[in-house]
Short mmCIF file of C-alpha atoms and ligand atoms in Angstrom, two decimals:
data_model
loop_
_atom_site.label_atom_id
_atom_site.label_comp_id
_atom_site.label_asym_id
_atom_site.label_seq_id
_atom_site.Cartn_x
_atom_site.Cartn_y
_atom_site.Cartn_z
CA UNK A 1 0.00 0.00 0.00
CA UNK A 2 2.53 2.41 0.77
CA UNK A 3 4.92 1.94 -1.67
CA UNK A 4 1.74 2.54 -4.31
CA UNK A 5 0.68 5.73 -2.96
CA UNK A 6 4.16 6.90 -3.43
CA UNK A 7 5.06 5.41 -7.12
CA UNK A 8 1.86 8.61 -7.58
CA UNK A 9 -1.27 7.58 -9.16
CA UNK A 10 -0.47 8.81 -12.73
CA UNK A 11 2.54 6.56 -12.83
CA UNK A 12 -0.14 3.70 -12.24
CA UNK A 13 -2.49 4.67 -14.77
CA UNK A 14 0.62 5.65 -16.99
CA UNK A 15 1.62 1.57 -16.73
CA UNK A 16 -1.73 -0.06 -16.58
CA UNK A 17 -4.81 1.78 -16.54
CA UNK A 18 -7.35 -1.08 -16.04
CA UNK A 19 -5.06 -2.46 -13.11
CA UNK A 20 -4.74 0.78 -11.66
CA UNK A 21 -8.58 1.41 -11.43
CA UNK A 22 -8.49 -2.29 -10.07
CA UNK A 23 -6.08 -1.77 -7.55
CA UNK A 24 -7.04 1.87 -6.07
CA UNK A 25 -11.57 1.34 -6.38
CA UNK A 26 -11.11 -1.88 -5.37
CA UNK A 27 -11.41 -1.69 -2.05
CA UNK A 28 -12.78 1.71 -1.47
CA UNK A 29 -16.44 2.75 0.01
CA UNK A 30 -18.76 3.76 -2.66
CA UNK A 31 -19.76 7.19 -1.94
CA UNK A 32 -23.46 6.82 -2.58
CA UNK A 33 -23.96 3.68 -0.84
CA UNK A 34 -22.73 5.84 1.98
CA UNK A 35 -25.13 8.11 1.53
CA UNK A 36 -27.84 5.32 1.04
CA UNK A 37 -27.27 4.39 4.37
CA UNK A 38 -27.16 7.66 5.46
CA UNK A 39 -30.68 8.76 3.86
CA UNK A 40 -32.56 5.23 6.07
CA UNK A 41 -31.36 7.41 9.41
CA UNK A 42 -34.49 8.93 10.65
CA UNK A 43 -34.57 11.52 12.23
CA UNK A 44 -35.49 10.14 15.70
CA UNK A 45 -32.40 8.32 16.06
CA UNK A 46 -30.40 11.31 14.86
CA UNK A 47 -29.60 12.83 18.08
CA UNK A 48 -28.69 9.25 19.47
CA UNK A 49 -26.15 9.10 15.93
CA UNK A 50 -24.54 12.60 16.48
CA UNK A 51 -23.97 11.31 20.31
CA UNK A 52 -25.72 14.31 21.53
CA UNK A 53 -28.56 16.05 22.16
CA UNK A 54 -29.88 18.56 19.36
CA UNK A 55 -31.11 21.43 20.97
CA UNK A 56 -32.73 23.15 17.75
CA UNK A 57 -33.89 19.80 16.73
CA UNK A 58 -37.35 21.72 15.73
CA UNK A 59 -35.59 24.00 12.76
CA UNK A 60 -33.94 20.74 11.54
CA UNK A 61 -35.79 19.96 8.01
CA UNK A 62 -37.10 16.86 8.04
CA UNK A 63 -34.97 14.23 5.76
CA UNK A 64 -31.95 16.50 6.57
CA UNK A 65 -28.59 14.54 7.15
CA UNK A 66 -26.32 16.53 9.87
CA UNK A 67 -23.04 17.67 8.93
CA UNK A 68 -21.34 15.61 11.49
CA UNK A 69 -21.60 12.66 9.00
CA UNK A 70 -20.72 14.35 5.90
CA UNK A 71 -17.02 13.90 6.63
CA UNK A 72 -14.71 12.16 3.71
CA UNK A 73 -12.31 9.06 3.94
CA UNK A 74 -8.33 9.83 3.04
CA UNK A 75 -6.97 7.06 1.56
CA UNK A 76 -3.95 7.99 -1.33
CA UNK A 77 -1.65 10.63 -1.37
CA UNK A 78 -1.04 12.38 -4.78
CA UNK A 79 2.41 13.37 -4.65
CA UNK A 80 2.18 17.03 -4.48
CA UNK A 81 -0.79 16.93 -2.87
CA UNK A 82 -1.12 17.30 0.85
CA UNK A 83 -4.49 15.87 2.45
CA UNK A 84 -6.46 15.91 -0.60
CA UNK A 85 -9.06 13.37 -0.93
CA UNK A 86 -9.10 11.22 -4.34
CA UNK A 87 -12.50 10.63 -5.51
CA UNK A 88 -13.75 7.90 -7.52
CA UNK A 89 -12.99 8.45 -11.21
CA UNK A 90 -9.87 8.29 -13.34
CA UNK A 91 -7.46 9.40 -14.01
CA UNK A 92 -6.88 12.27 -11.06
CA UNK A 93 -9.58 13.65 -9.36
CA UNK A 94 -8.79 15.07 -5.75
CA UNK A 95 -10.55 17.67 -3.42
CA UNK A 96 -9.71 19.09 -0.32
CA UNK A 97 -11.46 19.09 2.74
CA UNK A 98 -12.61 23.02 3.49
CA UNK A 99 -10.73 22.59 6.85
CA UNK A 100 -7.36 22.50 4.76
CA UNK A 101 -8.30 25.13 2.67
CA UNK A 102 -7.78 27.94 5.81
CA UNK A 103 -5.13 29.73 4.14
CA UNK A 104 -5.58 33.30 2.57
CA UNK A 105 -4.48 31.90 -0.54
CA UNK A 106 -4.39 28.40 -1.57
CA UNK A 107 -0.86 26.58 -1.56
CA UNK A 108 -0.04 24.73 -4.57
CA UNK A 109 -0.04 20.87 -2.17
CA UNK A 110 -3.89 22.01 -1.59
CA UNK A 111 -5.43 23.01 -4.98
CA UNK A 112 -7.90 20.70 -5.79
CA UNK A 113 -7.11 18.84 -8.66
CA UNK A 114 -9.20 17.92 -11.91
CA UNK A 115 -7.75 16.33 -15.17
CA UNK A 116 -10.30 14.57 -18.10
CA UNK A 117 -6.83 12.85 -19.65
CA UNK A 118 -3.27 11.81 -19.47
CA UNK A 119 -0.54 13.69 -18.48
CA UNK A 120 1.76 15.01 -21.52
CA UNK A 121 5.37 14.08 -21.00
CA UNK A 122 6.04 17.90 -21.63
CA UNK A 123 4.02 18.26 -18.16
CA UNK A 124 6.54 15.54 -16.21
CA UNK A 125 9.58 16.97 -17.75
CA UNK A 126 9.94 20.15 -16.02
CA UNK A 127 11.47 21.05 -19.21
CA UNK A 128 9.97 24.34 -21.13
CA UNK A 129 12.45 23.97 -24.15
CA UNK A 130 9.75 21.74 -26.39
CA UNK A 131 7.51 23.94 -25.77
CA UNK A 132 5.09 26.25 -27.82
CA UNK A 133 1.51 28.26 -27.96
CA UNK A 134 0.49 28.39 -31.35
CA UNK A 135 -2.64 31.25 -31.70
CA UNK A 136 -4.48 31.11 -35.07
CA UNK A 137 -8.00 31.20 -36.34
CA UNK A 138 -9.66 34.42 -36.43
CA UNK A 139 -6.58 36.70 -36.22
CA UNK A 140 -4.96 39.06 -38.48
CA UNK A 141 -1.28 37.41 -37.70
CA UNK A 142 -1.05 34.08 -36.57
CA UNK A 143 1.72 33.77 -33.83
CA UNK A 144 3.74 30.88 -32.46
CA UNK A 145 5.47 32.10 -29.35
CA UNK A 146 7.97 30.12 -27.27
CA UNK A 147 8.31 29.84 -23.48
CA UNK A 148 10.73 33.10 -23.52
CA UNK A 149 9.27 35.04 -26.09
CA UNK A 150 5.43 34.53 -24.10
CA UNK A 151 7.17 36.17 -21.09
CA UNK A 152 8.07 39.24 -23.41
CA UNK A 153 4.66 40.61 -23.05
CA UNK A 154 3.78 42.26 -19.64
CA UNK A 155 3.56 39.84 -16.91
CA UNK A 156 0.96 40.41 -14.42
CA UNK A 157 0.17 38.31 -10.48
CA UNK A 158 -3.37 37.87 -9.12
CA UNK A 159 -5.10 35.86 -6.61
CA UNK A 160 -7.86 34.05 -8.92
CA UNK A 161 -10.58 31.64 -7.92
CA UNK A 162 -10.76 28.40 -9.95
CA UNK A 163 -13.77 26.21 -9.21
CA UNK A 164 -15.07 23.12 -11.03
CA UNK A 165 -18.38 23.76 -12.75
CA UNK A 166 -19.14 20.07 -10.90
CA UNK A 167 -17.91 21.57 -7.15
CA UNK A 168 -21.10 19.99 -5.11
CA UNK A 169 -22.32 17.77 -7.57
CA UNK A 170 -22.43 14.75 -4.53
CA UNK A 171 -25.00 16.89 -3.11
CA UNK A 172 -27.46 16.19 -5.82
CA UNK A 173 -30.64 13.73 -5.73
CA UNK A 174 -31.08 12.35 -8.04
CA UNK A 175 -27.20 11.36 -8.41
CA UNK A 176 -25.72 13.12 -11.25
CA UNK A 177 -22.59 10.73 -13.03
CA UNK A 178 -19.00 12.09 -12.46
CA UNK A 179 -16.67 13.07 -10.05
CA UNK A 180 -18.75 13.41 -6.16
CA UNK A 181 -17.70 16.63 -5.25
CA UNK A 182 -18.43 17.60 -2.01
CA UNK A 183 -16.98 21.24 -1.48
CA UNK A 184 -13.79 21.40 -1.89
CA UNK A 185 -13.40 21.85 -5.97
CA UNK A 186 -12.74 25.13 -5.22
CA UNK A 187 -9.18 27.24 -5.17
CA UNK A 188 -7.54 30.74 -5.04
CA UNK A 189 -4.08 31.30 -5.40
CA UNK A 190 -1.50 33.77 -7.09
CA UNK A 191 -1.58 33.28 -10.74
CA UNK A 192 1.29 35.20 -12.82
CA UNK A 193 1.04 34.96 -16.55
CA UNK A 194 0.65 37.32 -19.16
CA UNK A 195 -3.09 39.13 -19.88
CA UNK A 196 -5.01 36.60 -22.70
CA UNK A 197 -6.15 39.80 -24.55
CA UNK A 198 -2.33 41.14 -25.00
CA UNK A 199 -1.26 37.64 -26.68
CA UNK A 200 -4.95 37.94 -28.70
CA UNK A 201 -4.28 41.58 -29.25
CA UNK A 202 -0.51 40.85 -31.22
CA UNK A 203 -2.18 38.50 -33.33
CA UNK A 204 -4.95 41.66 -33.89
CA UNK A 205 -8.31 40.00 -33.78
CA UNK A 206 -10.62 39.95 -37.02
CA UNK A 207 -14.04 41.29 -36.47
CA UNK A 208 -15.55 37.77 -37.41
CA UNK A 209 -13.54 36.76 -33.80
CA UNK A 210 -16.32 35.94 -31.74
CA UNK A 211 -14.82 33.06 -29.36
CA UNK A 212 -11.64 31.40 -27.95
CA UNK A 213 -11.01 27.21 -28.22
CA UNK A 214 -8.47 26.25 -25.97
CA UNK A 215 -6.47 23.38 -26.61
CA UNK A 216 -3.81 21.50 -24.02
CA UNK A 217 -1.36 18.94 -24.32
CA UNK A 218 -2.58 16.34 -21.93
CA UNK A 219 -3.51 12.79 -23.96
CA UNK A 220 -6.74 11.38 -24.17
CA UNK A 221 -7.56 8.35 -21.57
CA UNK A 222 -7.70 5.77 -24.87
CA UNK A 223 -3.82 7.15 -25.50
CA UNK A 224 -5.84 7.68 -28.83
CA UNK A 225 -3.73 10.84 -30.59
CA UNK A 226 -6.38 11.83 -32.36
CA UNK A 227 -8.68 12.46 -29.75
CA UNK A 228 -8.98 15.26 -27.64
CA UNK A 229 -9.63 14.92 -23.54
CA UNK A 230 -11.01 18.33 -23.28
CA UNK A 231 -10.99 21.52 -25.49
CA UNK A 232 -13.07 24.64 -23.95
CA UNK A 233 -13.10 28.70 -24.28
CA UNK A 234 -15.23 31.08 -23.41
CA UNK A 235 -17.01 34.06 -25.81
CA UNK A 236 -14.31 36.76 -26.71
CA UNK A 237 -15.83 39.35 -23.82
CA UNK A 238 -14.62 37.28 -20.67
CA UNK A 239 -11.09 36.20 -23.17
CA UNK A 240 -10.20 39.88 -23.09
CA UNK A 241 -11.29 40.84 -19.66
CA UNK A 242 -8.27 42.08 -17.53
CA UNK A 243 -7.93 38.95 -14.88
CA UNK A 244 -7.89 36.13 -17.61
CA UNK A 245 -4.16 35.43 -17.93
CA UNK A 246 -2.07 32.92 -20.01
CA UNK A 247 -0.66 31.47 -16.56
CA UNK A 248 3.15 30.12 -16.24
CA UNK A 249 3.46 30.89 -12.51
CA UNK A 250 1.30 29.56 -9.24
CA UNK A 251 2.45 30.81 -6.08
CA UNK A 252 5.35 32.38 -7.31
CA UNK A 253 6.70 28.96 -8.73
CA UNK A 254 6.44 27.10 -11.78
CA UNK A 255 3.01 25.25 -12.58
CA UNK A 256 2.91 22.04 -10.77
CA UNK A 257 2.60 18.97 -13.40
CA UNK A 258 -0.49 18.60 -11.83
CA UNK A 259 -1.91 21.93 -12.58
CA UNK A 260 -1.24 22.64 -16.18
CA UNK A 261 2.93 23.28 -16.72
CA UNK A 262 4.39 24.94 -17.86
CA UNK A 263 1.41 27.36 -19.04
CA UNK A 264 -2.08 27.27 -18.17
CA UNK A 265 -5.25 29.79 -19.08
CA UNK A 266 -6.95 30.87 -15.65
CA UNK A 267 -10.32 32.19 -16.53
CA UNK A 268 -11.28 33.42 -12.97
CA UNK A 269 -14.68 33.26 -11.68
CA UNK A 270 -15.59 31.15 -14.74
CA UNK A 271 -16.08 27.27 -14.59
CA UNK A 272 -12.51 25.80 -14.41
CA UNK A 273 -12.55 23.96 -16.91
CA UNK A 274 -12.18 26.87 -19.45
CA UNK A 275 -9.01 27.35 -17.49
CA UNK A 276 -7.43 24.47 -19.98
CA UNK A 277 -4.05 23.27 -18.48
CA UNK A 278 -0.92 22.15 -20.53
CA UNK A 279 -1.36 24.96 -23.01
CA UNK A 280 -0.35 24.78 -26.46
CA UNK A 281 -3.31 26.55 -29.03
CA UNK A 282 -5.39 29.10 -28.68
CA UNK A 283 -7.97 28.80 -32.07
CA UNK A 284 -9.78 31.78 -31.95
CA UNK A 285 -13.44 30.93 -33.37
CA UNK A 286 -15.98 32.36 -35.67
CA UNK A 287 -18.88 30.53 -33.65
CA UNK A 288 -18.95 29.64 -30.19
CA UNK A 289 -16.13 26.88 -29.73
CA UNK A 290 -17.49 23.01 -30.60
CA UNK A 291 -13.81 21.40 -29.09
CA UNK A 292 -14.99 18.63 -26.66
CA UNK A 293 -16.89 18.91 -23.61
CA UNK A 294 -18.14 21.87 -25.29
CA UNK A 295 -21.52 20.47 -26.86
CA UNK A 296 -24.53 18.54 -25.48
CA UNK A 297 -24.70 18.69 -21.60
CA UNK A 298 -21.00 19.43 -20.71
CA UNK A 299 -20.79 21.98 -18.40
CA UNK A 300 -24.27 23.39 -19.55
CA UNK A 301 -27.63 23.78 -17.62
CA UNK A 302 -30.84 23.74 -18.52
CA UNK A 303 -32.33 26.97 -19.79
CA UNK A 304 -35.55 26.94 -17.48
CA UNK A 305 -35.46 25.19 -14.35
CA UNK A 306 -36.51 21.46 -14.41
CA UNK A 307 -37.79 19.18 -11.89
CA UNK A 308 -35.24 17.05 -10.59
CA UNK A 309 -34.86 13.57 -12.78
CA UNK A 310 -36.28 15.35 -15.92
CA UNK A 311 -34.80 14.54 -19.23
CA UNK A 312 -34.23 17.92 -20.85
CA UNK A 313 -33.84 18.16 -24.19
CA UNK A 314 -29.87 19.44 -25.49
CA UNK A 315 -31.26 22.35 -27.44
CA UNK A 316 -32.68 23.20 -24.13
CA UNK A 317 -29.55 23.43 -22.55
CA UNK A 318 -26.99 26.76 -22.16
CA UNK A 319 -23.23 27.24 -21.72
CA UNK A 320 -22.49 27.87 -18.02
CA UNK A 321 -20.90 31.29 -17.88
CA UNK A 322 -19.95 33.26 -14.38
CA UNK A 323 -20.25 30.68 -11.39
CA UNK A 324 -22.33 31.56 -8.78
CA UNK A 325 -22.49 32.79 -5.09
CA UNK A 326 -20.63 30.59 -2.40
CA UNK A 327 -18.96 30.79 0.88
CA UNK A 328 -16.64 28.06 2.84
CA UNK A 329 -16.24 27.11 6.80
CA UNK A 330 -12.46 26.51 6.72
CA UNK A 331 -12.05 27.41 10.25
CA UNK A 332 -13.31 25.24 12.41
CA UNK A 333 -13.36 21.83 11.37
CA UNK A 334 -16.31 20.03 11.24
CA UNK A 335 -17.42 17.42 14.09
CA UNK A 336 -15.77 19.90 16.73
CA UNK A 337 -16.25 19.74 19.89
CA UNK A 338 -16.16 22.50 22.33
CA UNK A 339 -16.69 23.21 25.94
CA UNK A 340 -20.19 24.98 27.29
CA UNK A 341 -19.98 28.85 27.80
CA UNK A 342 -17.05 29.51 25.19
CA UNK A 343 -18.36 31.28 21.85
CA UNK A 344 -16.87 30.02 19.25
CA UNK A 345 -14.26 31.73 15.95
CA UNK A 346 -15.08 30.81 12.62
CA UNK A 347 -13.46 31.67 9.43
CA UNK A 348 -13.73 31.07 5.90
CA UNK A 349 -13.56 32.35 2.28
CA UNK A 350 -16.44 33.79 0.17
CA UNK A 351 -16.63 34.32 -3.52
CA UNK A 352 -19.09 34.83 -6.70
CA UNK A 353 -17.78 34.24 -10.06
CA UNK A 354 -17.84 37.60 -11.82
CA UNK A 355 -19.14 39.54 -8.78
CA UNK A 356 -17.88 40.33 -5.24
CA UNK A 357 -19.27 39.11 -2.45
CA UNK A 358 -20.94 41.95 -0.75
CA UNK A 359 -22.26 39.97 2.97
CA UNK A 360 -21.75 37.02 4.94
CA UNK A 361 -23.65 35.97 7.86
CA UNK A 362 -23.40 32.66 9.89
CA UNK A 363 -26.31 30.60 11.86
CA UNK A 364 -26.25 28.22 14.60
CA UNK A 365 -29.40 27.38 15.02
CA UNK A 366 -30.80 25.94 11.32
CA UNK A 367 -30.85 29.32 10.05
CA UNK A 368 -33.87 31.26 12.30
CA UNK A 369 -31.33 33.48 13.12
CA UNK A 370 -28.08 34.60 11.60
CA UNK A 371 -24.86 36.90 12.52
CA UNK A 372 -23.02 38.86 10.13
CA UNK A 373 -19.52 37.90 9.69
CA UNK A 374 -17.12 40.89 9.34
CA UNK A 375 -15.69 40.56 5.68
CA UNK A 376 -12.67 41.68 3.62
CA UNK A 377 -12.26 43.19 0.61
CA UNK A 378 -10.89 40.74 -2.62
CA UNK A 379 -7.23 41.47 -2.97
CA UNK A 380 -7.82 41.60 -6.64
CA UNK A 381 -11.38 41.46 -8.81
CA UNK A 382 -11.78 37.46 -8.56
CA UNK A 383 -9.96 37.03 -5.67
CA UNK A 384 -11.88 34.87 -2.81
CA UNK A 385 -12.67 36.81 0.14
CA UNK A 386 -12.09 36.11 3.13
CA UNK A 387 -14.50 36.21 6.67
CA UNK A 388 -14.79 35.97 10.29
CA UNK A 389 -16.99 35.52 13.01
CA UNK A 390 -17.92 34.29 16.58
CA UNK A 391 -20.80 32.10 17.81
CA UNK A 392 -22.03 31.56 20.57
CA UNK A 393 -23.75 28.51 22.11
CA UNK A 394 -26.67 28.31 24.76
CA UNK A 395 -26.50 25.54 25.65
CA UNK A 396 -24.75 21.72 25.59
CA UNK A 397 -25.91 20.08 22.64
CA UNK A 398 -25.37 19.12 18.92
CA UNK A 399 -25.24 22.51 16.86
CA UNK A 400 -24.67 23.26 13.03
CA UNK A 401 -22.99 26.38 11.54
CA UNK A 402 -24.29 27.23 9.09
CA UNK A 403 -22.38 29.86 6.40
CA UNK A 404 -24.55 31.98 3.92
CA UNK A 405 -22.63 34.59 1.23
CA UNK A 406 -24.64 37.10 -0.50
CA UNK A 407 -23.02 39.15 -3.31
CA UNK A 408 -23.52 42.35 -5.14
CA UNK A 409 -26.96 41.75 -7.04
CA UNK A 410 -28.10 40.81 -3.88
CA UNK A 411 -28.00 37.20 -4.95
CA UNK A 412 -27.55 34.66 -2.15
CA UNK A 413 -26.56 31.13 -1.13
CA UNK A 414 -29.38 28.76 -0.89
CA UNK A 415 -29.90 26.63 1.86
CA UNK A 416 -31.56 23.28 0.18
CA UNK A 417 -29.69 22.41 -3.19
CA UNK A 418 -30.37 24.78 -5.99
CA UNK A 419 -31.55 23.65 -9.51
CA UNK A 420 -31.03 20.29 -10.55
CA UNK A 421 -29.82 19.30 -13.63
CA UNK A 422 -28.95 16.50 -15.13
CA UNK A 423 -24.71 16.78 -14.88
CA UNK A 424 -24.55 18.01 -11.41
CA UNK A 425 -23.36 21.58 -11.72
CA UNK A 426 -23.22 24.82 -10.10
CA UNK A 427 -24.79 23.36 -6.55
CA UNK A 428 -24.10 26.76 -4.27
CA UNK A 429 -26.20 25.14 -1.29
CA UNK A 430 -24.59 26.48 2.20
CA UNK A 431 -21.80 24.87 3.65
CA UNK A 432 -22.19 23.79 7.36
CA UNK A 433 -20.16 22.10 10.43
CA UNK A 434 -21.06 19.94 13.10
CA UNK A 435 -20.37 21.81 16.36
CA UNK A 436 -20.75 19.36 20.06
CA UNK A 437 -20.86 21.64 22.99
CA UNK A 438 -20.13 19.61 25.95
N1 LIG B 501 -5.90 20.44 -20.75
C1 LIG B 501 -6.78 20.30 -19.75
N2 LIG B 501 -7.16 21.39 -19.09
C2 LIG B 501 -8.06 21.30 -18.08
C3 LIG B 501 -8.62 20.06 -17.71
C4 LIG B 501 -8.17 18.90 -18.42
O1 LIG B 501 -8.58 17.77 -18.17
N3 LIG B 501 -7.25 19.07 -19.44
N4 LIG B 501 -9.58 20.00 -16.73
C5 LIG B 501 -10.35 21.23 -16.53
C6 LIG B 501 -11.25 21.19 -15.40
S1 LIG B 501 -12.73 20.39 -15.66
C7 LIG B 501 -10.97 21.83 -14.23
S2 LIG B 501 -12.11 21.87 -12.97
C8 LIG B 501 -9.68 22.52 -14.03
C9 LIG B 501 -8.99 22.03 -12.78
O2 LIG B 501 -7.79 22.71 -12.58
P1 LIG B 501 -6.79 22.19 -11.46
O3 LIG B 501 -6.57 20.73 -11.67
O4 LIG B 501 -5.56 23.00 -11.57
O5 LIG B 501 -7.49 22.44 -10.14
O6 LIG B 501 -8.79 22.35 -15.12
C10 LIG B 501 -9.41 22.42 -16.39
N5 LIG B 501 -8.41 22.43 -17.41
MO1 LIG B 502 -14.09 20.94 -13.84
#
C-alpha cells in the first residue's frame, strides 16, 4: 500500500490503466452507498447518531442529514498533494477538505485537482524547451510564441478563484454521473502569466472573432492521438477581460505537473474547466467553440429550471458562464467539539464568479437566526474573500454552523440544493459544520 501511494497515481495509470482502477476502487467505500445508508437514518435516532442532544432539533428539516456525518475518507496521497481526498474516477480527481483550505491563498499541495486525460510528457519533464503556444484562427497574424518570447509581453500576479463547474455535484438527488464533489473543488491562489487579450491583441483579432477554443497537451484516456480529452473557451468578452491570464506561474513557482505546466489559461470566476491546463493553441473561433466537452450537456444547464430527474432536451440546454455565489467554513473543522460557555471563531472564504461578495452571515441554530460575519475586501477582482466571526452557544448540545454569502446583485446562497440538472453543476447550497458543545 505504501509503496503505491508513493510510485503517484499517474505513474499507475501511466503503466496499466485497467489495473490501476483495479487496484485503487477496489477496495474503497462507494460514496453513494454511503449516503444510502445515510438517507434510512431517521430523524429520531439522529440525536442518538450525532452522540448528543440537538437542541434546535425543531428548525432541523425533516430528511436532513447533519453535517457531522458528511465527513470524507483519506486514503492515497497524490504526490504534491497534501491531504487531498481522491474521488472515484480516473485518471486524477482530488478535493480538499474546506478545513485544509484555511489559508488566505491556496498553496499549490492544496489546490484541488481535476484532469479529463493523461498527463503530456512535456508536463513531467519540467522542461519548457519543447515547448510552444500556437494562436491562429480568427486573427490578423497568426503567432507561435515560445516559453521566452510569451514572457516578453507584460507579466501580471493575481489571486484568482478556480472552481469546477461540478464543485457539489455529490450533493445532488437524483445522483448526477462524475466526479462526487463535495466542497472542496474550489481554489484561489496567485496566478502570474501574461493578460489573454495582449497575446490575442498581437495577433490583432478579425471582427468575425467571436470566441476562444483552448487546446492543451494532456492525452486522451484511450492514449488515442487523435482524440482530444477536453478543449473549452469562453465568448471573446470574458477572453479579453483584464484577470484572464495565459498562466506560467502559481504561487510564485512554476506550474505544478499537476496543474497545467508549464502554461495554463486561468479564466477566474468562470467554470474551471475553461481554465485548460498544458497549453499549447489558442484557435480563436468564428462561432462559439465546438472542441470537446463543449456540446450537449458538458458543463451546460438547462435553460428553465426542471424538476429534478427530468430529461431535458440538449437544445434546451446553455453554456455555463460566471459561477455563482458561495462561501466556505475553513475554520473550524467540522465534528468539533467545544466546551459549554465559550463562543466560538469561525473563518472562511467567500466568492461569486464575476461579482464580489458583498455579505456574509453565519447561523447556529438551522438558520432562524443569523450573525453577520465581518468581511474583507478581494485582494484583486476574482480574488476569494475572506470572513470571520464568533458564535455563541446556549447551551450543551449538537449545533450546526451554518455559512450563507450574499453578493452584489443581492443574490444569495441557498440553503436546500439549488436547480437540478442533469450533470450536477453549479450546486451553491450552504456549507455547514457539526459543532458538540459539551
Ligand atoms: N488540458 C486540460 N485542461 C483542463 C482540464 C483537463 O482535463 N485538461 N480539466 C479542466 C477542469 S474540468 C478543471 S475543474 C480545471 C482544474 O484545474 P486544477 O486541476 O488546476 O485544479 O482544469 C481544467 N483544465
Ligand atoms: Mo471541472
Amino acid at each position: 500500500m505504501k509503496n503505491k501511494k508513493e510510485r503517484g497515481l499517474w505513474e499507475l495509470y501511466r503503466d496499466d490503466p485497467e489495473k490501476a482502477d483495479a487496484e485503487i476502487w477496489g477496495r474503497k467505500t462507494d460514496p453513494l452507498s454511503r449516503r444510502g445508508f445515510l438517507k434510512k437514518c431517521g430523524l429520531t435516532t439522529l440525536a442518538a447518531a450525532v452522540g448528543s442532544t440537538i437542541p434546535f432539533y425543531r428548525h432541523m428539516p425533516a430528511g436532513f442529514i447533519p453535517a457531522v456525518f458528511a465527513d470524507t475518507t483519506e486514503e492515497f496521497t497524490i504526490p504534491g498533494t497534501n491531504g487531498l481526498v481522491v474521488l472515484n474516477d480516473r485518471p486524477i480527481n482530488a478535493e480538499t477538505p474546506p478545513h485544509l483550505l484555511d489559508d488566505e491563498f491556496t498553496p499549490n499541495d492544496r489546490h484541488f485537482v481535476r484532469n479529463n486525460g493523461l498527463l503530456s510528457s512535456l508536463a513531467e519533464s519540467g522542461d519548457t524547451a519543447e515547448w510552444k503556444l500556437k494562436v491562429d484562427g480568427e486573427v490578423h497574424q497568426p503567432l507561435e510564441l515560445n516559453f521566452e518570447q510569451l514572457k516578453q509581453f507584460t507579466s501580471y500576479t493575481y489571486y484568482l478563484q478556480v472552481e469546477c463547474g461540478g464543485n457539489g455535484r455529490a450533493g445532488f438527488q437524483p445522483a448526477a454521473k462524475g466526479n462526487q464533489w463535495t466542497f472542496g473543488a474550489i481554489g484561489c491562489s496567485a496566478w502570474t502569466g501574461v493578460r489573454m487579450k495582449d497575446v490575442l491583441g498581437k495577433a490583432g483579432l478579425k471582427n468575425t472573432a467571436i470566441y476562444t477554443g483552448y487546446y492543451g497537451d494532456d492525452r486522451h484516456l484511450s492514449m488515442n492521438p487523435q482524440k482530444v480529452p477536453i478543449s473549452r473557451g469562453t465568448p471573446i468578452d470574458k477572453a479579453m477581460e483584464d484577470h484572464t491570464l495565459i498562466a506560467w506561474a502559481m504561487n510564485g513557482k512554476p506550474i505544478p505537473p499537476l496543474h497545467g505546466f508549464p502554461v495554463r489559461v486561468v479564466t477566474p470566476g468562470w467554470p474551471a474547466s475553461t481554465s485548460i491546463k498544458w497549453l499549447k493553441r489558442i484557435f480563436v473561433r468564428n462561432k462559439v467553440h465546438d472542441g470537446p466537452k463543449m456540446n450537449g450537456y458538458s458543463y451546460r444547464v438547462p435553460k428553465h429550471p426542471v424538476a429534478p430527474g427530468t430529461h431535458v432536451a440538449e437544445a434546451d440546454m446553455k453554456i455555463i458562464e460566471s459561477m455563482p455565489v458561495k462561501s466556505l467554513i475553513t475554520r473550524p473543522k467540522t465534528g468539533i467539539k467545544i466546551p459549554s460557555g465559550k463562543p466560538l471563531a469561525l473563518q472562511g472564504h467567500a466568492w461569486a464568479g464575476d461579482r464580489k461578495v458583498t455579505a456574509m452571515h453565519v447561523s447556529n441554530d438551522f438558520g432562524m437566526t443569523w450573525v453577520q460575519a465581518s468581511l474583507k475586501e478581494p485582494a484583486n477582482p476574482f480574488a476569494w474573500q475572506q470572513w470571520q466571526a464568533t458564535l455563541a452557544f446556549p447551551s450543551k448540545g449538537y449545533y450546526e454552523v451554518w455559512a450563507r454569502a450574499t453578493d452584489a446583485a443581492g443574490v444569495m446562497q441557498p440553503m436546500v440544493v439549488p436547480g437540478w440538472n442533469p450533470k450536477g453543476y453549479l450546486n451553491n447550497a450552504m456549507h455547514r459544520i457539526a459543532v458538540t458543545v459539551v
